[in-house]
Amino acid sequence: MTLKQFEKQQYLNIETFRKNGEGVKTPVWFAQDGEALRIWTFAGSGKIKRIRNNGIVRVAPSKVSGEPVGEWINAQAAADDSPEAIQYVEKLMRKKYGLSFSFFRGLGKIRKSKNAVIKIVGAG
């Protein structure tokens, strides 16, 4: 998977798939990590449930509205809610988004939300 199109982008649109095959597109913050993309989200989110059921996804760099600004690519995603993964991705997100992420993270702590991360890699 070539990640060049994701450089200097603030959002990506991830398409996950329901059990019936219907795609669900969601714009999210992300961080590049070598040859992977990492997403921070709530552990109970629909995208986490869909990825645990089927790790095949499509991703494209996008505007905050979800409108793609690059090509869709096929990829493989895995959800991880381990403390190590969460701590690692939290550092990546703080580095990229700064105070905006800190504010978002603070709201999650107030709500006592459980978090998870998604790792996206090439489909191979």
mmCIF file with all atom_site columns, C-alpha atoms in Angstrom:
data_model
loop_
_atom_site.group_PDB
_atom_site.id
_atom_site.type_symbol
_atom_site.label_atom_id
_atom_site.label_alt_id
_atom_site.label_comp_id
_atom_site.label_asym_id
_atom_site.label_entity_id
_atom_site.label_seq_id
_atom_site.pdbx_PDB_ins_code
_atom_site.Cartn_x
_atom_site.Cartn_y
_atom_site.Cartn_z
_atom_site.occupancy
_atom_site.B_iso_or_equiv
_atom_site.pdbx_formal_charge
_atom_site.auth_seq_id
_atom_site.auth_comp_id
_atom_site.auth_asym_id
_atom_site.auth_atom_id
_atom_site.pdbx_PDB_model_num
ATOM 1   C CA . MET A 1 1   ? 0.000   0.000  0.000  1.00 0.00 ? 1   MET A CA 1
ATOM 2   C CA . THR A 1 2   ? 1.464   3.349  -0.971 1.00 0.00 ? 2   THR A CA 1
ATOM 3   C CA . LEU A 1 3   ? 0.870   6.017  1.642  1.00 0.00 ? 3   LEU A CA 1
ATOM 4   C CA . LYS A 1 4   ? 2.177   9.021  -0.307 1.00 0.00 ? 4   LYS A CA 1
ATOM 5   C CA . GLN A 1 5   ? -1.346  10.360 -0.879 1.00 0.00 ? 5   GLN A CA 1
ATOM 6   C CA . PHE A 1 6   ? -1.961  10.429 2.899  1.00 0.00 ? 6   PHE A CA 1
ATOM 7   C CA . GLU A 1 7   ? 1.019   12.680 3.655  1.00 0.00 ? 7   GLU A CA 1
ATOM 8   C CA . LYS A 1 8   ? 0.022   16.108 4.986  1.00 0.00 ? 8   LYS A CA 1
ATOM 9   C CA . GLN A 1 9   ? -3.640  15.072 5.148  1.00 0.00 ? 9   GLN A CA 1
ATOM 10  C CA . GLN A 1 10  ? -5.717  15.649 8.280  1.00 0.00 ? 10  GLN A CA 1
ATOM 11  C CA . TYR A 1 11  ? -8.491  13.103 7.620  1.00 0.00 ? 11  TYR A CA 1
ATOM 12  C CA . LEU A 1 12  ? -9.061  9.813  5.940  1.00 0.00 ? 12  LEU A CA 1
ATOM 13  C CA . ASN A 1 13  ? -12.299 8.151  4.994  1.00 0.00 ? 13  ASN A CA 1
ATOM 14  C CA . ILE A 1 14  ? -12.455 4.505  6.016  1.00 0.00 ? 14  ILE A CA 1
ATOM 15  C CA . GLU A 1 15  ? -15.042 2.197  4.513  1.00 0.00 ? 15  GLU A CA 1
ATOM 16  C CA . THR A 1 16  ? -15.870 -0.822 6.650  1.00 0.00 ? 16  THR A CA 1
ATOM 17  C CA . PHE A 1 17  ? -18.359 -3.511 5.714  1.00 0.00 ? 17  PHE A CA 1
ATOM 18  C CA . ARG A 1 18  ? -21.458 -4.850 7.435  1.00 0.00 ? 18  ARG A CA 1
ATOM 19  C CA . LYS A 1 19  ? -22.198 -8.582 7.531  1.00 0.00 ? 19  LYS A CA 1
ATOM 20  C CA . ASN A 1 20  ? -24.525 -8.122 4.535  1.00 0.00 ? 20  ASN A CA 1
ATOM 21  C CA . GLY A 1 21  ? -21.639 -6.555 2.539  1.00 0.00 ? 21  GLY A CA 1
ATOM 22  C CA . GLU A 1 22  ? -22.966 -2.979 2.700  1.00 0.00 ? 22  GLU A CA 1
ATOM 23  C CA . GLY A 1 23  ? -20.167 -0.433 3.032  1.00 0.00 ? 23  GLY A CA 1
ATOM 24  C CA . VAL A 1 24  ? -20.131 2.243  5.741  1.00 0.00 ? 24  VAL A CA 1
ATOM 25  C CA . LYS A 1 25  ? -17.853 5.235  5.167  1.00 0.00 ? 25  LYS A CA 1
ATOM 26  C CA . THR A 1 26  ? -16.546 7.262  8.114  1.00 0.00 ? 26  THR A CA 1
ATOM 27  C CA . PRO A 1 27  ? -14.137 10.233 8.061  1.00 0.00 ? 27  PRO A CA 1
ATOM 28  C CA . VAL A 1 28  ? -11.602 10.011 10.913 1.00 0.00 ? 28  VAL A CA 1
ATOM 29  C CA . TRP A 1 29  ? -8.368  11.484 12.219 1.00 0.00 ? 29  TRP A CA 1
ATOM 30  C CA . PHE A 1 30  ? -5.356  9.263  11.589 1.00 0.00 ? 30  PHE A CA 1
ATOM 31  C CA . ALA A 1 31  ? -1.607  9.100  11.960 1.00 0.00 ? 31  ALA A CA 1
ATOM 32  C CA . GLN A 1 32  ? 0.911   7.554  9.596  1.00 0.00 ? 32  GLN A CA 1
ATOM 33  C CA . ASP A 1 33  ? 3.240   5.066  11.225 1.00 0.00 ? 33  ASP A CA 1
ATOM 34  C CA . GLY A 1 34  ? 5.745   3.705  8.750  1.00 0.00 ? 34  GLY A CA 1
ATOM 35  C CA . GLU A 1 35  ? 3.780   1.579  6.280  1.00 0.00 ? 35  GLU A CA 1
ATOM 36  C CA . ALA A 1 36  ? 0.637   1.622  8.435  1.00 0.00 ? 36  ALA A CA 1
ATOM 37  C CA . LEU A 1 37  ? -2.134  4.061  9.217  1.00 0.00 ? 37  LEU A CA 1
ATOM 38  C CA . ARG A 1 38  ? -3.423  4.277  12.793 1.00 0.00 ? 38  ARG A CA 1
ATOM 39  C CA . ILE A 1 39  ? -6.842  5.474  13.956 1.00 0.00 ? 39  ILE A CA 1
ATOM 40  C CA . TRP A 1 40  ? -8.022  6.325  17.489 1.00 0.00 ? 40  TRP A CA 1
ATOM 41  C CA . THR A 1 41  ? -11.692 5.600  18.219 1.00 0.00 ? 41  THR A CA 1
ATOM 42  C CA . PHE A 1 42  ? -14.152 4.487  20.868 1.00 0.00 ? 42  PHE A CA 1
ATOM 43  C CA . ALA A 1 43  ? -14.025 0.767  21.648 1.00 0.00 ? 43  ALA A CA 1
ATOM 44  C CA . GLY A 1 44  ? -17.777 0.339  21.125 1.00 0.00 ? 44  GLY A CA 1
ATOM 45  C CA . SER A 1 45  ? -17.946 2.154  17.787 1.00 0.00 ? 45  SER A CA 1
ATOM 46  C CA . GLY A 1 46  ? -19.586 0.553  14.788 1.00 0.00 ? 46  GLY A CA 1
ATOM 47  C CA . LYS A 1 47  ? -16.360 0.591  12.802 1.00 0.00 ? 47  LYS A CA 1
ATOM 48  C CA . ILE A 1 48  ? -14.599 -1.442 15.520 1.00 0.00 ? 48  ILE A CA 1
ATOM 49  C CA . LYS A 1 49  ? -17.415 -4.009 15.511 1.00 0.00 ? 49  LYS A CA 1
ATOM 50  C CA . ARG A 1 50  ? -17.371 -4.242 11.714 1.00 0.00 ? 50  ARG A CA 1
ATOM 51  C CA . ILE A 1 51  ? -13.564 -4.582 11.574 1.00 0.00 ? 51  ILE A CA 1
ATOM 52  C CA . ARG A 1 52  ? -13.590 -7.356 14.183 1.00 0.00 ? 52  ARG A CA 1
ATOM 53  C CA . ASN A 1 53  ? -16.091 -9.177 11.973 1.00 0.00 ? 53  ASN A CA 1
ATOM 54  C CA . ASN A 1 54  ? -14.348 -8.411 8.659  1.00 0.00 ? 54  ASN A CA 1
ATOM 55  C CA . GLY A 1 55  ? -10.948 -6.724 8.458  1.00 0.00 ? 55  GLY A CA 1
ATOM 56  C CA . ILE A 1 56  ? -11.220 -5.824 4.771  1.00 0.00 ? 56  ILE A CA 1
ATOM 57  C CA . VAL A 1 57  ? -11.511 -2.036 4.369  1.00 0.00 ? 57  VAL A CA 1
ATOM 58  C CA . ARG A 1 58  ? -11.048 0.717  1.818  1.00 0.00 ? 58  ARG A CA 1
ATOM 59  C CA . VAL A 1 59  ? -9.401  4.034  2.676  1.00 0.00 ? 59  VAL A CA 1
ATOM 60  C CA . ALA A 1 60  ? -8.894  7.382  0.966  1.00 0.00 ? 60  ALA A CA 1
ATOM 61  C CA . PRO A 1 61  ? -7.559  10.728 2.152  1.00 0.00 ? 61  PRO A CA 1
ATOM 62  C CA . SER A 1 62  ? -10.527 13.044 2.639  1.00 0.00 ? 62  SER A CA 1
ATOM 63  C CA . LYS A 1 63  ? -11.923 16.335 3.797  1.00 0.00 ? 63  LYS A CA 1
ATOM 64  C CA . VAL A 1 64  ? -13.557 16.476 7.234  1.00 0.00 ? 64  VAL A CA 1
ATOM 65  C CA . SER A 1 65  ? -16.895 15.922 5.462  1.00 0.00 ? 65  SER A CA 1
ATOM 66  C CA . GLY A 1 66  ? -15.623 12.582 4.138  1.00 0.00 ? 66  GLY A CA 1
ATOM 67  C CA . GLU A 1 67  ? -15.296 13.786 0.546  1.00 0.00 ? 67  GLU A CA 1
ATOM 68  C CA . PRO A 1 68  ? -12.280 11.931 -0.889 1.00 0.00 ? 68  PRO A CA 1
ATOM 69  C CA . VAL A 1 69  ? -9.303  14.003 -2.037 1.00 0.00 ? 69  VAL A CA 1
ATOM 70  C CA . GLY A 1 70  ? -7.384  10.984 -3.322 1.00 0.00 ? 70  GLY A CA 1
ATOM 71  C CA . GLU A 1 71  ? -7.829  7.465  -4.598 1.00 0.00 ? 71  GLU A CA 1
ATOM 72  C CA . TRP A 1 72  ? -9.575  4.714  -2.652 1.00 0.00 ? 72  TRP A CA 1
ATOM 73  C CA . ILE A 1 73  ? -7.261  1.812  -1.849 1.00 0.00 ? 73  ILE A CA 1
ATOM 74  C CA . ASN A 1 74  ? -8.039  -1.661 -0.540 1.00 0.00 ? 74  ASN A CA 1
ATOM 75  C CA . ALA A 1 75  ? -6.447  -2.535 2.776  1.00 0.00 ? 75  ALA A CA 1
ATOM 76  C CA . GLN A 1 76  ? -6.610  -4.771 5.824  1.00 0.00 ? 76  GLN A CA 1
ATOM 77  C CA . ALA A 1 77  ? -7.544  -3.427 9.257  1.00 0.00 ? 77  ALA A CA 1
ATOM 78  C CA . ALA A 1 78  ? -7.227  -4.828 12.767 1.00 0.00 ? 78  ALA A CA 1
ATOM 79  C CA . ALA A 1 79  ? -8.726  -3.478 15.991 1.00 0.00 ? 79  ALA A CA 1
ATOM 80  C CA . ASP A 1 80  ? -6.695  -3.445 19.194 1.00 0.00 ? 80  ASP A CA 1
ATOM 81  C CA . ASP A 1 81  ? -7.798  -2.270 22.629 1.00 0.00 ? 81  ASP A CA 1
ATOM 82  C CA . SER A 1 82  ? -4.664  -3.309 24.521 1.00 0.00 ? 82  SER A CA 1
ATOM 83  C CA . PRO A 1 83  ? -3.205  -0.647 26.830 1.00 0.00 ? 83  PRO A CA 1
ATOM 84  C CA . GLU A 1 84  ? 0.090   -0.767 24.917 1.00 0.00 ? 84  GLU A CA 1
ATOM 85  C CA . ALA A 1 85  ? -1.547  -0.097 21.541 1.00 0.00 ? 85  ALA A CA 1
ATOM 86  C CA . ILE A 1 86  ? -3.711  2.683  22.940 1.00 0.00 ? 86  ILE A CA 1
ATOM 87  C CA . GLN A 1 87  ? -0.754  4.384  24.609 1.00 0.00 ? 87  GLN A CA 1
ATOM 88  C CA . TYR A 1 88  ? 1.340   4.100  21.429 1.00 0.00 ? 88  TYR A CA 1
ATOM 89  C CA . VAL A 1 89  ? -1.339  5.586  19.141 1.00 0.00 ? 89  VAL A CA 1
ATOM 90  C CA . GLU A 1 90  ? -2.192  8.280  21.681 1.00 0.00 ? 90  GLU A CA 1
ATOM 91  C CA . LYS A 1 91  ? 1.401   9.555  21.348 1.00 0.00 ? 91  LYS A CA 1
ATOM 92  C CA . LEU A 1 92  ? 1.142   9.570  17.550 1.00 0.00 ? 92  LEU A CA 1
ATOM 93  C CA . MET A 1 93  ? -2.148  11.463 17.642 1.00 0.00 ? 93  MET A CA 1
ATOM 94  C CA . ARG A 1 94  ? -0.887  14.040 20.166 1.00 0.00 ? 94  ARG A CA 1
ATOM 95  C CA . LYS A 1 95  ? 2.149   14.668 17.975 1.00 0.00 ? 95  LYS A CA 1
ATOM 96  C CA . LYS A 1 96  ? 0.016   15.186 14.848 1.00 0.00 ? 96  LYS A CA 1
ATOM 97  C CA . TYR A 1 97  ? -3.048  16.996 16.237 1.00 0.00 ? 97  TYR A CA 1
ATOM 98  C CA . GLY A 1 98  ? -1.672  18.646 19.384 1.00 0.00 ? 98  GLY A CA 1
ATOM 99  C CA . LEU A 1 99  ? -4.182  20.484 21.562 1.00 0.00 ? 99  LEU A CA 1
ATOM 100 C CA . SER A 1 100 ? -7.133  19.429 19.412 1.00 0.00 ? 100 SER A CA 1
ATOM 101 C CA . PHE A 1 101 ? -6.454  15.782 20.188 1.00 0.00 ? 101 PHE A CA 1
ATOM 102 C CA . SER A 1 102 ? -5.755  16.556 23.858 1.00 0.00 ? 102 SER A CA 1
ATOM 103 C CA . PHE A 1 103 ? -9.163  18.252 24.107 1.00 0.00 ? 103 PHE A CA 1
ATOM 104 C CA . PHE A 1 104 ? -10.866 15.324 22.352 1.00 0.00 ? 104 PHE A CA 1
ATOM 105 C CA . ARG A 1 105 ? -9.040  12.846 24.612 1.00 0.00 ? 105 ARG A CA 1
ATOM 106 C CA . GLY A 1 106 ? -10.028 14.859 27.704 1.00 0.00 ? 106 GLY A CA 1
ATOM 107 C CA . LEU A 1 107 ? -13.707 14.646 26.751 1.00 0.00 ? 107 LEU A CA 1
ATOM 108 C CA . GLY A 1 108 ? -13.358 10.881 26.459 1.00 0.00 ? 108 GLY A CA 1
ATOM 109 C CA . LYS A 1 109 ? -11.820 10.678 29.926 1.00 0.00 ? 109 LYS A CA 1
ATOM 110 C CA . ILE A 1 110 ? -14.654 12.742 31.421 1.00 0.00 ? 110 ILE A CA 1
ATOM 111 C CA . ARG A 1 111 ? -17.166 10.379 29.802 1.00 0.00 ? 111 ARG A CA 1
ATOM 112 C CA . LYS A 1 112 ? -15.082 7.399  30.949 1.00 0.00 ? 112 LYS A CA 1
ATOM 113 C CA . SER A 1 113 ? -15.045 6.133  27.375 1.00 0.00 ? 113 SER A CA 1
ATOM 114 C CA . LYS A 1 114 ? -13.051 3.041  26.540 1.00 0.00 ? 114 LYS A CA 1
ATOM 115 C CA . ASN A 1 115 ? -10.843 3.460  23.517 1.00 0.00 ? 115 ASN A CA 1
ATOM 116 C CA . ALA A 1 116 ? -9.447  1.233  20.832 1.00 0.00 ? 116 ALA A CA 1
ATOM 117 C CA . VAL A 1 117 ? -7.147  1.715  17.884 1.00 0.00 ? 117 VAL A CA 1
ATOM 118 C CA . ILE A 1 118 ? -7.266  0.511  14.326 1.00 0.00 ? 118 ILE A CA 1
ATOM 119 C CA . LYS A 1 119 ? -4.157  -0.430 12.372 1.00 0.00 ? 119 LYS A CA 1
ATOM 120 C CA . ILE A 1 120 ? -4.495  -0.351 8.600  1.00 0.00 ? 120 ILE A CA 1
ATOM 121 C CA . VAL A 1 121 ? -1.995  -2.072 6.323  1.00 0.00 ? 121 VAL A CA 1
ATOM 122 C CA . GLY A 1 122 ? -1.886  -3.030 2.638  1.00 0.00 ? 122 GLY A CA 1
ATOM 123 C CA . ALA A 1 123 ? -4.068  -5.875 1.477  1.00 0.00 ? 123 ALA A CA 1
ATOM 124 C CA . GLY A 1 124 ? -1.060  -7.681 0.088  1.00 0.00 ? 124 GLY A CA 1
#
